CSV table of C-alpha atoms in Angstrom, one decimal:
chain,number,residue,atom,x,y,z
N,358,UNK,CA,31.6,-12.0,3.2
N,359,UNK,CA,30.2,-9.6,0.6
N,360,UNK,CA,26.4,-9.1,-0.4
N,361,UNK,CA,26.1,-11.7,-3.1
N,362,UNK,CA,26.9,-14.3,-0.5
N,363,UNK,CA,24.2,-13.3,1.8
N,364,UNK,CA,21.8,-12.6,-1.1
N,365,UNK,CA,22.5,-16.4,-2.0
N,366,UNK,CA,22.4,-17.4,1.7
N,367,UNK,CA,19.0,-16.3,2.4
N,368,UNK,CA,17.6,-17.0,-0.8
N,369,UNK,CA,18.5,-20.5,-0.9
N,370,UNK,CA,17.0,-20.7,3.1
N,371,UNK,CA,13.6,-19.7,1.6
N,372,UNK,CA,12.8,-21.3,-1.0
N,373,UNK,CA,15.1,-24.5,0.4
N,374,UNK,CA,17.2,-25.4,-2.8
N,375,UNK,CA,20.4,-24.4,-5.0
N,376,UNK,CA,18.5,-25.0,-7.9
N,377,UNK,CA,15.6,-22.8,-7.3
N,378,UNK,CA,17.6,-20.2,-5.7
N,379,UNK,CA,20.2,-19.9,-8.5
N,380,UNK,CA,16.9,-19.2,-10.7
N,381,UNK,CA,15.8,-16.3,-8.6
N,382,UNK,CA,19.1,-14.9,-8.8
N,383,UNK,CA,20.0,-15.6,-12.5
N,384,UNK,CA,23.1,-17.3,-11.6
N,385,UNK,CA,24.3,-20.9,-12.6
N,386,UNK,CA,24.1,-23.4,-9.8
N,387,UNK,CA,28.3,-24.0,-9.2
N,388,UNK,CA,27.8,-19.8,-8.0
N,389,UNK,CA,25.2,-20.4,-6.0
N,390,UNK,CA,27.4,-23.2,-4.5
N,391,UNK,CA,30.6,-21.8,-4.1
N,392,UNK,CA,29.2,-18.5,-2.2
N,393,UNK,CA,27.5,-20.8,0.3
N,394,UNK,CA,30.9,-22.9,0.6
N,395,UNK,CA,32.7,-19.8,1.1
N,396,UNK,CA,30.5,-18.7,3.7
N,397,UNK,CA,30.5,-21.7,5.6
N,398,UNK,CA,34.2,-21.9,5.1
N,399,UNK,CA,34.8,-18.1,6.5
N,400,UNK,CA,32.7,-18.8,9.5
N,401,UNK,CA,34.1,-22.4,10.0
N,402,UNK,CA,30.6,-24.2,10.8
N,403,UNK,CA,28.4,-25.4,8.3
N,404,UNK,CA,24.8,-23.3,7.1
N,405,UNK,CA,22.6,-26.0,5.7
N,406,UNK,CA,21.8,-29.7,5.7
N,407,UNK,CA,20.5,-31.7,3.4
N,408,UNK,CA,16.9,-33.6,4.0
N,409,UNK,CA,14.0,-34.9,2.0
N,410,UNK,CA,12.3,-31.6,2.2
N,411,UNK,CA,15.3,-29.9,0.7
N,412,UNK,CA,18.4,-27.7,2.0
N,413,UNK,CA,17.7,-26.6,5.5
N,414,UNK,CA,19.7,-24.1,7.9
N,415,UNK,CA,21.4,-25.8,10.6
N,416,UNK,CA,21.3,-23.9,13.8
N,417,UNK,CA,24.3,-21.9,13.1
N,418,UNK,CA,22.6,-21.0,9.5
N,419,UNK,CA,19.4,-19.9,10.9
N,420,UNK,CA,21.2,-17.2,13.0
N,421,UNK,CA,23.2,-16.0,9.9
N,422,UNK,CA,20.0,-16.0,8.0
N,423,UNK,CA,18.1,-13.8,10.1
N,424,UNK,CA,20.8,-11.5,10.5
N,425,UNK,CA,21.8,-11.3,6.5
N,426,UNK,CA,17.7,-10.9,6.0
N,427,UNK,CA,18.2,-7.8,8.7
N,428,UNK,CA,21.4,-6.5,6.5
N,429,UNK,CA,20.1,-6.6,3.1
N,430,UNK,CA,17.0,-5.0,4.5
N,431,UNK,CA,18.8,-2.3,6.2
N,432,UNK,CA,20.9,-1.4,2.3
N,433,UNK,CA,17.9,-1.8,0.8
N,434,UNK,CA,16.0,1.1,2.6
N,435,UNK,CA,19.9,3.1,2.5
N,436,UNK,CA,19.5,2.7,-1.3
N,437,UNK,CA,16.2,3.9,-1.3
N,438,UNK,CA,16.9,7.1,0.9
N,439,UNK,CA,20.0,8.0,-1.1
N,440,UNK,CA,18.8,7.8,-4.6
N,441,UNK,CA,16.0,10.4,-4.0
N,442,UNK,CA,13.5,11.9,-7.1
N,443,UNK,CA,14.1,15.3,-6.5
N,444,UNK,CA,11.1,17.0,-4.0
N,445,UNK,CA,9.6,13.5,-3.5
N,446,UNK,CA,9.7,11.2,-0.3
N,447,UNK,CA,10.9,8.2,-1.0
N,448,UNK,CA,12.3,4.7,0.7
N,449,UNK,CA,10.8,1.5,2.3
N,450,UNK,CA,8.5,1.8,5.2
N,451,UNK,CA,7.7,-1.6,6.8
N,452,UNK,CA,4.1,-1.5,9.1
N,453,UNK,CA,2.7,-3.9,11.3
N,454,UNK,CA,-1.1,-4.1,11.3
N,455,UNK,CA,-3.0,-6.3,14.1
N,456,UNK,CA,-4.4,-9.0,12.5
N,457,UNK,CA,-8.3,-7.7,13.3
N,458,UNK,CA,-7.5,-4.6,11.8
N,459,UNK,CA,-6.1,-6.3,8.6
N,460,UNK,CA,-9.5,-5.5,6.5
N,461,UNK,CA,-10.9,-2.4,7.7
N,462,UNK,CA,-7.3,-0.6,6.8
N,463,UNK,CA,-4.9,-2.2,4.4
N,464,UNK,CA,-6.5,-1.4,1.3
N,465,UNK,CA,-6.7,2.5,2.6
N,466,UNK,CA,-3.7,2.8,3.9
N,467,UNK,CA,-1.9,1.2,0.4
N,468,UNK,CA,-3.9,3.5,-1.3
N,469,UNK,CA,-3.5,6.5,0.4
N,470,UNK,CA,0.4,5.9,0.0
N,471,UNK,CA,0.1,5.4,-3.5
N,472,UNK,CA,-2.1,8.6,-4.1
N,473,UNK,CA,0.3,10.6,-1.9
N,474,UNK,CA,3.8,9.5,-2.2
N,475,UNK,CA,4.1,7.0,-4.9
N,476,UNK,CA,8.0,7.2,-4.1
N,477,UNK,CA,7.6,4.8,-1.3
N,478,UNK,CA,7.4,1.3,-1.5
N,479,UNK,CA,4.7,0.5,1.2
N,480,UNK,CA,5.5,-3.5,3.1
N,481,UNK,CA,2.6,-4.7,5.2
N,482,UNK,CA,2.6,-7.0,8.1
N,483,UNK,CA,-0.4,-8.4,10.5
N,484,UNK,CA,0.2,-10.5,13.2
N,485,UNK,CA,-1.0,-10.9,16.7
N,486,UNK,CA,0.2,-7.8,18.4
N,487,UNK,CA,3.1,-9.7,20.6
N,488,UNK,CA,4.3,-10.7,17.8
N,489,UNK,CA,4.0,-7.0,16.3
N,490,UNK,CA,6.1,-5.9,19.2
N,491,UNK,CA,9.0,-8.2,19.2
N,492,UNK,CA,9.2,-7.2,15.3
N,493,UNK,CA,9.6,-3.7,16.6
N,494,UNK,CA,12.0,-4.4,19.0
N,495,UNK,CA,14.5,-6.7,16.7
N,496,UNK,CA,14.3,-3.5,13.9
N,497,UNK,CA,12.2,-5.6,11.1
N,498,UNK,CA,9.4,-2.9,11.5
N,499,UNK,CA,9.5,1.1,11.1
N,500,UNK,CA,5.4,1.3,12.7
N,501,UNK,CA,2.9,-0.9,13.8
N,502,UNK,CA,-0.1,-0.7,15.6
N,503,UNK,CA,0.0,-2.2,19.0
N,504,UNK,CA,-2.9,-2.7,22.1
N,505,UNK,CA,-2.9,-2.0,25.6
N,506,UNK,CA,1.1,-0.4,24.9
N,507,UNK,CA,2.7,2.3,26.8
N,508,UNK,CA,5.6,4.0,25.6
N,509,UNK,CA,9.1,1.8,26.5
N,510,UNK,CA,12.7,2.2,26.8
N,511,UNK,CA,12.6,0.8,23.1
N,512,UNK,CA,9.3,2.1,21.3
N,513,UNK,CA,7.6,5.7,21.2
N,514,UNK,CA,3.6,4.5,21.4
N,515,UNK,CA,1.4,7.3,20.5
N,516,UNK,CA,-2.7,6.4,21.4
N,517,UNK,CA,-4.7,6.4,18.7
N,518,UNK,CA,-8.3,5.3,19.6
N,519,UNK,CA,-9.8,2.8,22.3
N,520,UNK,CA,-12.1,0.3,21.0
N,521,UNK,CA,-15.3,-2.1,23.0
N,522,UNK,CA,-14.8,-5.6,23.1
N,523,UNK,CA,-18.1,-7.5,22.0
N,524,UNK,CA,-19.9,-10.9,22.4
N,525,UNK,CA,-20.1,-13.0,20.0
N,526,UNK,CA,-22.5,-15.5,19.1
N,527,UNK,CA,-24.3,-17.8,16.6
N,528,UNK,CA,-27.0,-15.8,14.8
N,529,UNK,CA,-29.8,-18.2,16.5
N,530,UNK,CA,-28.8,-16.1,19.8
N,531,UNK,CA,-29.9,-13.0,18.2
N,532,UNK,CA,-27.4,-10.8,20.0
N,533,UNK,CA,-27.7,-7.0,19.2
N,534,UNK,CA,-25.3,-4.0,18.9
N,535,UNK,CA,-27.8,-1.6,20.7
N,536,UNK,CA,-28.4,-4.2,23.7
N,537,UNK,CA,-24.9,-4.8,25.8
N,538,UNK,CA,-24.5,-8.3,26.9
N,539,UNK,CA,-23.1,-8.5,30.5
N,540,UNK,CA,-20.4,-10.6,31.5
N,541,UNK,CA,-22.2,-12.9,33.6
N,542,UNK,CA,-24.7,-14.2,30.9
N,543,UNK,CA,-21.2,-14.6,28.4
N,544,UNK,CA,-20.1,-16.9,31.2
N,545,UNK,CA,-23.2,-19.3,31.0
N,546,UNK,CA,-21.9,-20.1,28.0
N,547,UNK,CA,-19.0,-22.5,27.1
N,548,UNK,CA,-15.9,-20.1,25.6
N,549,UNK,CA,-13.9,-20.0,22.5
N,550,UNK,CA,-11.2,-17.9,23.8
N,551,UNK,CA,-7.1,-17.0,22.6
N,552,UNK,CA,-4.8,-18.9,25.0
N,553,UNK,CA,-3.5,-17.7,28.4
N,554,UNK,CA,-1.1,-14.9,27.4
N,555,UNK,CA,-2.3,-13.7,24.4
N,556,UNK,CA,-3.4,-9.6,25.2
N,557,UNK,CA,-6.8,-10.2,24.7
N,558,UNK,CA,-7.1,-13.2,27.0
N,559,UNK,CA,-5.8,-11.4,29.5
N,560,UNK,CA,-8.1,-8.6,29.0
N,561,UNK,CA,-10.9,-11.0,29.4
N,562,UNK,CA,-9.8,-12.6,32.4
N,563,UNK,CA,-9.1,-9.3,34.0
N,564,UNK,CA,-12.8,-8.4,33.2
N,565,UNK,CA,-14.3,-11.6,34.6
N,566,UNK,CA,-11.9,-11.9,38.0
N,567,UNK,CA,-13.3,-8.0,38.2
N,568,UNK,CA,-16.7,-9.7,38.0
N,569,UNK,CA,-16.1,-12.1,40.5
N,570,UNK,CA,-17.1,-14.7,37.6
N,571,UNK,CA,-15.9,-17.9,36.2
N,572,UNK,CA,-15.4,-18.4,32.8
N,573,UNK,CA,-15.3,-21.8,30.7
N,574,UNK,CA,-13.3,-22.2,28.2
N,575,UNK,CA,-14.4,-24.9,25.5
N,576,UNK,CA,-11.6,-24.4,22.4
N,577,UNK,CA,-7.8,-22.1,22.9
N,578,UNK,CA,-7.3,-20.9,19.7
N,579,UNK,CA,-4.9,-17.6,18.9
N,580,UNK,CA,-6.6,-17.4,15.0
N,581,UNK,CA,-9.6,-15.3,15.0
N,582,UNK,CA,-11.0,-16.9,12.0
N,583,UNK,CA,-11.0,-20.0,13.7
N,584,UNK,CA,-12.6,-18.4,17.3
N,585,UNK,CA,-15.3,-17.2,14.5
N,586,UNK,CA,-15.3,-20.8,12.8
N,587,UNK,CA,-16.0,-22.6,15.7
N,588,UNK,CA,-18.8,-20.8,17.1
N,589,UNK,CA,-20.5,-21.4,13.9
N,590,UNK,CA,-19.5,-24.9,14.6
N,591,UNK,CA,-21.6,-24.6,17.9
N,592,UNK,CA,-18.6,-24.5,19.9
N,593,UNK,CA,-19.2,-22.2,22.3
N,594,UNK,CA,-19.3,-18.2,22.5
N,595,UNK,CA,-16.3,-16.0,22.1
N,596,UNK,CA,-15.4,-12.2,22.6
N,597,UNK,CA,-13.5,-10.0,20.4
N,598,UNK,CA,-13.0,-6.7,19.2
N,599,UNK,CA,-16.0,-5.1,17.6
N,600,UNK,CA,-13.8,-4.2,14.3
N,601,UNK,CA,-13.0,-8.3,13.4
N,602,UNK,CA,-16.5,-9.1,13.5
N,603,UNK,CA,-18.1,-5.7,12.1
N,604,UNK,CA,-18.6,-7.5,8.3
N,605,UNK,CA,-19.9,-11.2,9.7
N,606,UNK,CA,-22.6,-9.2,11.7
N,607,UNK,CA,-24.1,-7.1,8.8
N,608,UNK,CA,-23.8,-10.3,6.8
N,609,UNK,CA,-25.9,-11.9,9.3
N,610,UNK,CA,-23.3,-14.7,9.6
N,611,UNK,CA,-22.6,-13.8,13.6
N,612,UNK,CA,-24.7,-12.2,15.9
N,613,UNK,CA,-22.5,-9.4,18.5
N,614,UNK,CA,-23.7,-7.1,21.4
N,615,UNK,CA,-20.7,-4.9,23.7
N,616,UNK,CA,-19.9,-6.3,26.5
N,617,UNK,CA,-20.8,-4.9,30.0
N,618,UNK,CA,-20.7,-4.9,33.5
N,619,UNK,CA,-18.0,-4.5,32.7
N,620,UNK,CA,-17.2,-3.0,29.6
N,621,UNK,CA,-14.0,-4.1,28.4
N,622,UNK,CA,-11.8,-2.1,25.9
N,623,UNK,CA,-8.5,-2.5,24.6
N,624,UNK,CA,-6.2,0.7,23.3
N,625,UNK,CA,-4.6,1.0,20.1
N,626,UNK,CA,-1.5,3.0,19.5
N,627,UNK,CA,0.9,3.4,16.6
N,628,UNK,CA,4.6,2.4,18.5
N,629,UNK,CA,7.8,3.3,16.6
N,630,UNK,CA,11.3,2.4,17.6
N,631,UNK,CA,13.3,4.8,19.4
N,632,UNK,CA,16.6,3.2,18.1
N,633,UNK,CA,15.6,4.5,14.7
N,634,UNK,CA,16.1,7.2,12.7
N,635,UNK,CA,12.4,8.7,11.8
N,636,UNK,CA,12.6,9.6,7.8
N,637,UNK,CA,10.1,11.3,6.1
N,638,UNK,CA,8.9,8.6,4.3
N,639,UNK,CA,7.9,6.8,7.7
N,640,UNK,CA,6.4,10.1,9.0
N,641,UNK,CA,4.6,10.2,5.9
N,642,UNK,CA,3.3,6.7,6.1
N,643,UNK,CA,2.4,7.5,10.1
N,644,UNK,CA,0.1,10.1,9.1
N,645,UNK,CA,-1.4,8.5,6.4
N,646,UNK,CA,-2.1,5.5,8.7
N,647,UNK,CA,-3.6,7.5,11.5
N,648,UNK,CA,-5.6,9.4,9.1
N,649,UNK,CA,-6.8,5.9,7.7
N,650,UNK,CA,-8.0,5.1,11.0
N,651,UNK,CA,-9.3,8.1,12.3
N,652,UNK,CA,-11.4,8.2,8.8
N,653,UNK,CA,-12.8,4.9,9.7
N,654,UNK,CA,-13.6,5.7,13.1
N,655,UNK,CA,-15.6,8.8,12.3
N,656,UNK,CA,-17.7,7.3,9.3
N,657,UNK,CA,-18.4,5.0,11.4
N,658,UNK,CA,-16.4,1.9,10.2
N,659,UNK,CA,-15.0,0.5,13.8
N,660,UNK,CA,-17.7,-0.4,15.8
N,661,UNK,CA,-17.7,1.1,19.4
N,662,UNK,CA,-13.8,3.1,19.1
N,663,UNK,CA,-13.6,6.2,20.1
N,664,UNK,CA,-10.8,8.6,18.7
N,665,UNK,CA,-7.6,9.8,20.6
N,666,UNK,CA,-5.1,12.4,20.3
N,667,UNK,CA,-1.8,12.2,22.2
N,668,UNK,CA,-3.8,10.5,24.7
N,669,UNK,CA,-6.7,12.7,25.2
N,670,UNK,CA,-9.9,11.9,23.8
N,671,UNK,CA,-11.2,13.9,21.0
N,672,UNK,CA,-14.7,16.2,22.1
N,673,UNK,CA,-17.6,13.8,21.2
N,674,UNK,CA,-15.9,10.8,21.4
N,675,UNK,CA,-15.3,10.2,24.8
């Protein structure tokens, strides 16, 4: 198999047609065809089917896919390495942001890299952060943030900052940022809450079997848009990091207060996989991203975080 094949492979798996795909890669549609064939026929199993919807991998394909995605990844960042500007750091650098983090730093962070190091081509991510972690582990990210990580066998995790969980409510409840709300008056309330697994569920149950109290839940949802959504919609109460509701509270659209007795807080960290060879353009991109959040932090940006430095907390801030 060469790299035109696998080009064609996953090309035709996203967009889910020869046609379309022969398009994107300014080839006539017989190419197309024949490096799929000769695929298929190399391997001895067949990589698509055809449906309503369009060509879609068969099991067999979706393995190949994944791993020829990985591939042309992996030559595209070579290329990038080898092909320097002279005195400039340069490649692809691939970060994972947690989806309530998304706002606050992706615009800073993609500017930063601009300003800095315009030789690297910057790829962001957000997802929920077990997602983040698996992407880690299976190579298709250089960083990511993570919560409530400790360095592994796979990934270095370096602490970044630790951040309050808050209360949130409809604006009618009048909840406020310089009165905590404790855990047992959250409970009262029905819950819009992630579902059992997710990191911040589990911090939250933690926190109420520390209580001794009982929480119920209304709505699962793992979308923090929608936990937000439906207690507009009268749903019920939910908790969440201070930074994913900063905005909607000086909008007026929520109303928040910190949780406490007992507080609850989650930690951030930047995790990088040990499998990996750091280059400078992800060491640049590490440091620009922890100065992106320790800026934010300080100016006052993320509600209730407090700033860490390999895991001690910075004079002030603790």
């Amino acid at each position: 198999m060469d790299i035109k094949q696998l080009r064609a492979l996953v090309t035709v798996a996203e967009v889910g047609s020869v046609t379309r795909a022969a398009a994107l890669l300014h080839l006539v549609q017989p190419a197309v065809t024949r490096q799929i064939r000769a695929l298929e026929h190399e391997l001895g199993v067949p990589l698509f089917e055809r449906t309503r919807q369009g060509m879609r991998p068969t099991e067999a394909g979706t393995i190949m896919v994944d791993r020829a995605r990985r591939a042309l990844g992996e030559l595209e960042r070579a290329r990038a390495e080898v092909q320097p500007v002279p005195g400039a750091v340069t490649g692809i650098v691939t970060v994972g942001l947690l989806d309530s983090t998304s706002d606050l730093l992706a615009e800073p962070l993609a500017s930063g890299v601009a300003r800095d190091h315009p030789g690297v081509e910057l790829r962001l991510v957000t997802a929920y952060s077990g997602h983040l972690q698996q992407w880690l582990d299976d190579g298709e990210l250089d960083l990511s943030l993570l919560y409530d990580l400790d360095s592994t066998p796979s990934l270095n995790a370096r602490p970044l900052l630790r951040e309050r969980l808050w209360a949130v409510a409809p604006p009618t409840e009048q909840l406020s940022a310089g009165t905590p709300v404790p855990l047992t008056e959250v409970a009262r309330h029905p819950l819009v809450l992630p579902t059992p697994g997710h990191g911040l569920r589990s911090l939250i149950d933690g926190a109420a079997a520390r209580a001794g109290v009982s929480l119920t839940v209304a709505v699962q949802s793992n979308a923090m848009r929608v936990q937000k959504r439906l207690v507009l919609a009268g749903h019920g109460w939910t908790v969440l990091p201070g930074v994913g509701i900063s905005e909607d509270v000086a909008a007026g659209v929520v109303s928040a207060a910190p949780l406490c007795e007992p507080a609850v807080w989650r930690r951030i960290v930047l995790a990088a996989p040990r499998s990996r060879r750091e280059t400078p353009a992800v060491k640049a991109v590490a440091r620009a991203l922890a100065d992106v959040v320790d800026s934010a932090v300080r100016q006052g940006r993320w509600p209730s975080a407090r700033v860490r430095q390999d895991g001690v907390p910075q004079p002030g801030h603790e």
